[in-house]
Amino acid sequence: MIQAELNGKVPSSLLNSEDLLTSSVIGAFRYLSTPAIIVSILQNSINLNYKNFKLSNSLIKQAQYYFWPSLKNSEPDVIILLENADGYFHLVCVEVKYNSGKSSYEDESVESIDRKNKERDQLARQFEDLHDSSVYSLFKITGEKIASTSLVYLTNDASFPYNDLEESCSFIKKHLNARSNLYWLSWKNFHNEIKKFQNIENNQDNLILTDTQRLLERKELFGFFGFNLNSNVRASAWKYKSNSLFSNWEELGDTNKLKWKYRRVKR
């Protein structure tokens, strides 16, 4: 599908689809030869304590991608299971947004015990589902093997949508430590991190990264590229030169005085 998007073959009605964006970009990362790239991107995420997502690239030996998994009360865009060299896992859920915000918000007009999924905050539902024991059957592992659980909110916001995450956090069960494990990641940082891996030795990885970078730029999901400091700029040859036609105010000559007076209008 990424080639269809790059060559303008996707219907206009689908161009803003977040599912299509998830499939084209994160779906492509599934075929990278190393998990180090997605780990490096995720580490640009920040939580409500303004701390970055921390994970050592050297410890991650494998990344497994699960797209739109059906959890107890939600269907997040993708869950990435990062496996350590010691056999433990980091469970990272990524909720992808393009030109929209959360799909549902907490409806406090309804008693909390009676709220249905459409009346619950989207991120709160997902975060609680990630900590429900039923999620482990999806990966065929036990809860004891999970080293960490995080939710990354990937958006096109120009600045940290702190209030959105704070709101979600307030509706998550307190013992789940949401402030430390609910993160925001910008598409601009996602794009900029991809650029750092340009011209790596693996040709297949290069193709994948080049195409995803081009797609993000086509969708205007990128930041300021910076000035090109390597280009030569010619020094200005301009200098002040007095005008011989006009060198002082006296040369303006005599001017007629303005004749003006106030006239009152009678009513």
Tab-separated table of C-alpha atoms in Angstrom:
chain	number	residue	atom	x	y	z
A	1	MET	CA	0.000	0.000	0.000
A	2	ILE	CA	2.892	2.380	0.642
A	3	GLN	CA	3.751	2.382	-3.074
A	4	ALA	CA	0.159	3.262	-3.951
A	5	GLU	CA	0.332	6.237	-1.590
A	6	LEU	CA	3.706	7.392	-2.869
A	7	ASN	CA	2.446	7.308	-6.462
A	8	GLY	CA	-0.894	8.986	-5.796
A	9	LYS	CA	-3.022	5.876	-6.413
A	10	VAL	CA	-4.964	5.957	-3.143
A	11	PRO	CA	-8.520	7.411	-3.279
A	12	SER	CA	-8.780	10.842	-1.666
A	13	SER	CA	-11.363	9.474	0.776
A	14	LEU	CA	-8.651	7.285	2.326
A	15	LEU	CA	-5.793	9.776	2.492
A	16	ASN	CA	-6.605	10.782	6.079
A	17	SER	CA	-7.070	7.206	7.251
A	18	GLU	CA	-5.109	6.489	10.433
A	19	ASP	CA	-5.349	2.751	9.786
A	20	LEU	CA	-3.751	3.243	6.381
A	21	LEU	CA	-1.006	5.382	7.931
A	22	THR	CA	-0.367	2.708	10.567
A	23	SER	CA	-0.197	-0.007	7.940
A	24	SER	CA	2.051	1.917	5.542
A	25	VAL	CA	4.575	3.220	8.077
A	26	ILE	CA	4.688	0.984	11.142
A	27	GLY	CA	3.683	-1.994	9.024
A	28	ALA	CA	6.823	-1.453	6.939
A	29	PHE	CA	8.985	-1.505	10.079
A	30	ARG	CA	7.967	-5.083	10.642
A	31	TYR	CA	10.311	-6.041	7.793
A	32	LEU	CA	13.420	-4.297	9.088
A	33	SER	CA	16.343	-6.567	9.857
A	34	THR	CA	16.937	-5.024	13.292
A	35	PRO	CA	14.695	-3.824	16.159
A	36	ALA	CA	17.260	-1.085	16.969
A	37	ILE	CA	15.532	1.420	14.660
A	38	ILE	CA	12.054	1.216	16.201
A	39	VAL	CA	13.626	1.264	19.681
A	40	SER	CA	15.563	4.420	18.777
A	41	ILE	CA	12.348	6.069	17.546
A	42	LEU	CA	10.357	5.094	20.646
A	43	GLN	CA	13.010	6.633	22.878
A	44	ASN	CA	11.927	10.070	21.643
A	45	SER	CA	8.647	9.587	23.523
A	46	ILE	CA	8.070	11.555	26.748
A	47	ASN	CA	5.734	10.889	29.655
A	48	LEU	CA	3.807	13.163	32.002
A	49	ASN	CA	6.908	13.493	34.183
A	50	TYR	CA	8.806	14.785	31.125
A	51	LYS	CA	10.987	11.691	31.103
A	52	ASN	CA	12.004	9.943	27.890
A	53	PHE	CA	11.193	6.349	27.125
A	54	LYS	CA	14.360	4.445	28.051
A	55	LEU	CA	15.385	1.152	26.520
A	56	SER	CA	18.821	-0.131	25.601
A	57	ASN	CA	19.124	-1.075	21.918
A	58	SER	CA	21.775	-3.685	22.642
A	59	LEU	CA	19.457	-5.625	24.948
A	60	ILE	CA	16.628	-6.006	22.424
A	61	LYS	CA	17.042	-9.002	20.160
A	62	GLN	CA	13.618	-9.168	18.504
A	63	ALA	CA	10.490	-7.083	17.809
A	64	GLN	CA	7.074	-8.637	17.147
A	65	TYR	CA	4.217	-6.513	15.762
A	66	TYR	CA	0.520	-7.146	16.456
A	67	PHE	CA	-1.825	-4.904	14.455
A	68	TRP	CA	-5.297	-3.989	15.740
A	69	PRO	CA	-5.420	-6.715	18.398
A	70	SER	CA	-8.802	-7.262	20.054
A	71	LEU	CA	-8.266	-6.604	23.752
A	72	LYS	CA	-10.846	-6.729	26.520
A	73	ASN	CA	-12.299	-3.240	25.956
A	74	SER	CA	-10.263	-1.756	23.110
A	75	GLU	CA	-8.552	-2.304	19.782
A	76	PRO	CA	-5.275	-0.313	19.707
A	77	ASP	CA	-3.496	0.268	16.422
A	78	VAL	CA	-0.411	-1.798	17.153
A	79	ILE	CA	1.314	-3.587	20.011
A	80	ILE	CA	5.061	-4.055	19.701
A	81	LEU	CA	6.560	-6.808	21.821
A	82	LEU	CA	10.272	-6.180	22.326
A	83	GLU	CA	12.201	-9.208	23.551
A	84	ASN	CA	15.309	-8.807	25.692
A	85	ALA	CA	18.358	-11.021	25.329
A	86	ASP	CA	17.434	-12.540	28.714
A	87	GLY	CA	13.993	-13.641	27.511
A	88	TYR	CA	11.945	-10.874	29.143
A	89	PHE	CA	9.612	-8.594	27.176
A	90	HIS	CA	8.729	-4.902	26.923
A	91	LEU	CA	5.135	-4.470	25.835
A	92	VAL	CA	4.648	-1.209	23.908
A	93	CYS	CA	1.241	-0.186	22.600
A	94	VAL	CA	1.173	2.578	19.958
A	95	GLU	CA	-2.036	4.512	19.314
A	96	VAL	CA	-1.666	6.325	15.987
A	97	LYS	CA	-3.316	9.656	15.194
A	98	TYR	CA	-3.104	11.779	12.066
A	99	ASN	CA	-5.485	14.737	11.951
A	100	SER	CA	-7.697	13.798	14.878
A	101	GLY	CA	-7.581	13.377	18.641
A	102	LYS	CA	-8.816	10.626	20.917
A	103	SER	CA	-11.796	8.705	19.539
A	104	SER	CA	-13.640	8.755	22.862
A	105	TYR	CA	-13.573	10.738	26.096
A	106	GLU	CA	-14.701	10.007	29.631
A	107	ASP	CA	-18.383	10.782	30.111
A	108	GLU	CA	-18.612	11.820	33.749
A	109	SER	CA	-22.360	12.341	33.477
A	110	VAL	CA	-22.633	8.547	33.653
A	111	GLU	CA	-21.736	6.643	36.824
A	112	SER	CA	-18.254	5.174	36.412
A	113	ILE	CA	-19.465	1.628	37.010
A	114	ASP	CA	-22.104	2.013	34.267
A	115	ARG	CA	-19.912	3.595	31.579
A	116	LYS	CA	-19.685	1.705	28.312
A	117	ASN	CA	-16.596	1.704	26.105
A	118	LYS	CA	-17.837	4.652	24.016
A	119	GLU	CA	-18.203	6.605	27.279
A	120	ARG	CA	-14.651	5.866	28.419
A	121	ASP	CA	-11.455	7.727	27.572
A	122	GLN	CA	-9.778	5.882	24.686
A	123	LEU	CA	-6.259	5.894	26.141
A	124	ALA	CA	-7.520	4.992	29.615
A	125	ARG	CA	-9.311	1.937	28.227
A	126	GLN	CA	-6.256	0.827	26.294
A	127	PHE	CA	-3.873	1.318	29.192
A	128	GLU	CA	-6.060	-0.744	31.531
A	129	ASP	CA	-6.427	-3.486	28.888
A	130	LEU	CA	-2.637	-3.734	28.568
A	131	HIS	CA	-2.482	-4.621	32.264
A	132	ASP	CA	-5.329	-7.130	32.165
A	133	SER	CA	-4.190	-10.744	32.458
A	134	SER	CA	-6.180	-11.659	29.332
A	135	VAL	CA	-3.641	-9.796	27.155
A	136	TYR	CA	-0.908	-12.359	27.828
A	137	SER	CA	-2.714	-15.084	25.888
A	138	LEU	CA	-2.247	-12.947	22.774
A	139	PHE	CA	1.527	-13.359	23.066
A	140	LYS	CA	1.485	-16.847	24.588
A	141	ILE	CA	3.588	-15.721	27.548
A	142	THR	CA	3.026	-15.282	31.265
A	143	GLY	CA	2.773	-11.974	33.100
A	144	GLU	CA	6.009	-12.702	34.939
A	145	LYS	CA	7.868	-12.380	31.630
A	146	ILE	CA	6.740	-8.755	31.096
A	147	ALA	CA	9.513	-6.351	32.117
A	148	SER	CA	7.529	-3.172	31.328
A	149	THR	CA	4.227	-2.041	29.820
A	150	SER	CA	3.869	1.304	28.031
A	151	LEU	CA	1.369	3.160	25.877
A	152	VAL	CA	2.650	5.633	23.270
A	153	TYR	CA	0.273	8.251	21.852
A	154	LEU	CA	1.662	9.068	18.385
A	155	THR	CA	0.238	12.345	17.029
A	156	ASN	CA	0.889	15.266	14.707
A	157	ASP	CA	0.700	17.856	17.505
A	158	ALA	CA	3.232	20.671	17.305
A	159	SER	CA	3.775	20.528	21.077
A	160	PHE	CA	3.254	18.074	23.910
A	161	PRO	CA	-0.544	17.497	24.318
A	162	TYR	CA	-0.046	17.390	28.072
A	163	ASN	CA	-3.677	18.057	28.969
A	164	ASP	CA	-4.919	15.168	26.818
A	165	LEU	CA	-2.577	12.703	28.520
A	166	GLU	CA	-3.224	14.175	31.960
A	167	GLU	CA	-6.953	13.759	31.401
A	168	SER	CA	-6.515	10.122	30.340
A	169	CYS	CA	-4.254	9.464	33.302
A	170	SER	CA	-6.870	10.748	35.748
A	171	PHE	CA	-9.282	8.011	34.647
A	172	ILE	CA	-6.789	5.124	34.805
A	173	LYS	CA	-6.696	2.946	37.908
A	174	LYS	CA	-4.160	4.559	40.222
A	175	HIS	CA	-2.105	1.428	40.949
A	176	LEU	CA	-1.146	1.074	37.250
A	177	ASN	CA	1.426	3.900	37.387
A	178	ALA	CA	0.125	5.675	34.287
A	179	ARG	CA	2.131	8.891	34.748
A	180	SER	CA	5.387	7.036	34.163
A	181	ASN	CA	4.207	4.737	31.373
A	182	LEU	CA	1.835	6.860	29.293
A	183	TYR	CA	3.905	8.602	26.606
A	184	TRP	CA	3.557	11.021	23.712
A	185	LEU	CA	5.544	10.785	20.488
A	186	SER	CA	5.467	13.317	17.639
A	187	TRP	CA	5.373	12.259	14.003
A	188	LYS	CA	8.003	14.938	13.430
A	189	ASN	CA	10.406	13.196	15.801
A	190	PHE	CA	9.499	9.879	14.191
A	191	HIS	CA	10.510	11.285	10.802
A	192	ASN	CA	13.675	12.963	12.069
A	193	GLU	CA	14.843	9.742	13.718
A	194	ILE	CA	14.406	7.827	10.448
A	195	LYS	CA	16.729	10.308	8.732
A	196	LYS	CA	19.495	9.409	11.181
A	197	PHE	CA	19.559	5.880	9.772
A	198	GLN	CA	20.012	6.903	6.152
A	199	ASN	CA	22.653	5.013	4.203
A	200	ILE	CA	22.982	2.128	6.616
A	201	GLU	CA	24.724	-0.933	5.212
A	202	ASN	CA	21.628	-3.129	4.813
A	203	ASN	CA	20.102	-2.312	1.395
A	204	GLN	CA	16.702	-3.755	2.283
A	205	ASP	CA	16.491	-1.583	5.393
A	206	ASN	CA	17.523	1.430	3.337
A	207	LEU	CA	14.651	0.869	0.907
A	208	ILE	CA	12.121	0.592	3.743
A	209	LEU	CA	13.381	3.689	5.547
A	210	THR	CA	13.602	5.758	2.366
A	211	ASP	CA	10.021	4.942	1.399
A	212	THR	CA	8.614	5.619	4.873
A	213	GLN	CA	10.498	8.926	5.033
A	214	ARG	CA	9.113	9.952	1.641
A	215	LEU	CA	5.595	9.024	2.717
A	216	LEU	CA	5.793	11.075	5.912
A	217	GLU	CA	7.026	14.041	3.892
A	218	ARG	CA	4.210	13.568	1.385
A	219	LYS	CA	1.754	13.685	4.290
A	220	GLU	CA	3.598	16.686	5.797
A	221	LEU	CA	4.475	14.731	8.924
A	222	PHE	CA	7.942	16.163	9.370
A	223	GLY	CA	9.729	18.970	11.168
A	224	PHE	CA	12.035	21.787	10.089
A	225	PHE	CA	14.996	20.411	8.143
A	226	GLY	CA	17.346	23.208	9.185
A	227	PHE	CA	19.531	25.436	7.077
A	228	ASN	CA	22.157	24.023	4.751
A	229	LEU	CA	25.357	25.329	6.299
A	230	ASN	CA	27.540	23.676	3.670
A	231	SER	CA	26.428	25.916	0.823
A	232	ASN	CA	28.565	28.939	-0.051
A	233	VAL	CA	27.000	32.351	0.417
A	234	ARG	CA	28.536	35.305	-1.421
A	235	ALA	CA	29.278	38.345	0.691
A	236	SER	CA	27.187	41.374	-0.113
A	237	ALA	CA	28.980	43.979	-2.261
A	238	TRP	CA	26.556	46.749	-1.293
A	239	LYS	CA	27.839	49.996	0.153
A	240	TYR	CA	26.364	53.410	0.856
A	241	LYS	CA	26.956	56.044	-1.777
A	242	SER	CA	25.815	59.643	-1.330
A	243	ASN	CA	23.465	60.961	-3.966
A	244	SER	CA	25.004	64.026	-5.642
A	245	LEU	CA	21.534	65.173	-6.685
A	246	PHE	CA	20.487	65.694	-3.093
A	247	SER	CA	23.062	66.280	-0.389
A	248	ASN	CA	21.262	68.564	2.080
A	249	TRP	CA	17.775	69.768	2.952
A	250	GLU	CA	18.402	73.296	1.682
A	251	GLU	CA	18.472	71.983	-1.854
A	252	LEU	CA	14.783	71.235	-1.640
A	253	GLY	CA	14.108	74.934	-2.198
A	254	ASP	CA	11.181	76.989	-0.992
A	255	THR	CA	7.847	75.401	-0.336
A	256	ASN	CA	4.466	77.062	-0.014
A	257	LYS	CA	2.936	77.184	3.412
A	258	LEU	CA	-0.149	75.069	3.937
A	259	LYS	CA	-3.275	77.240	4.191
A	260	TRP	CA	-5.779	75.514	6.465
A	261	LYS	CA	-8.379	76.616	8.997
A	262	TYR	CA	-11.070	74.971	11.030
A	263	ARG	CA	-14.660	75.593	9.895
A	264	ARG	CA	-17.529	74.886	12.205
A	265	VAL	CA	-20.595	73.286	10.634
A	266	LYS	CA	-23.856	74.688	11.943
A	267	ARG	CA	-26.715	72.265	12.704
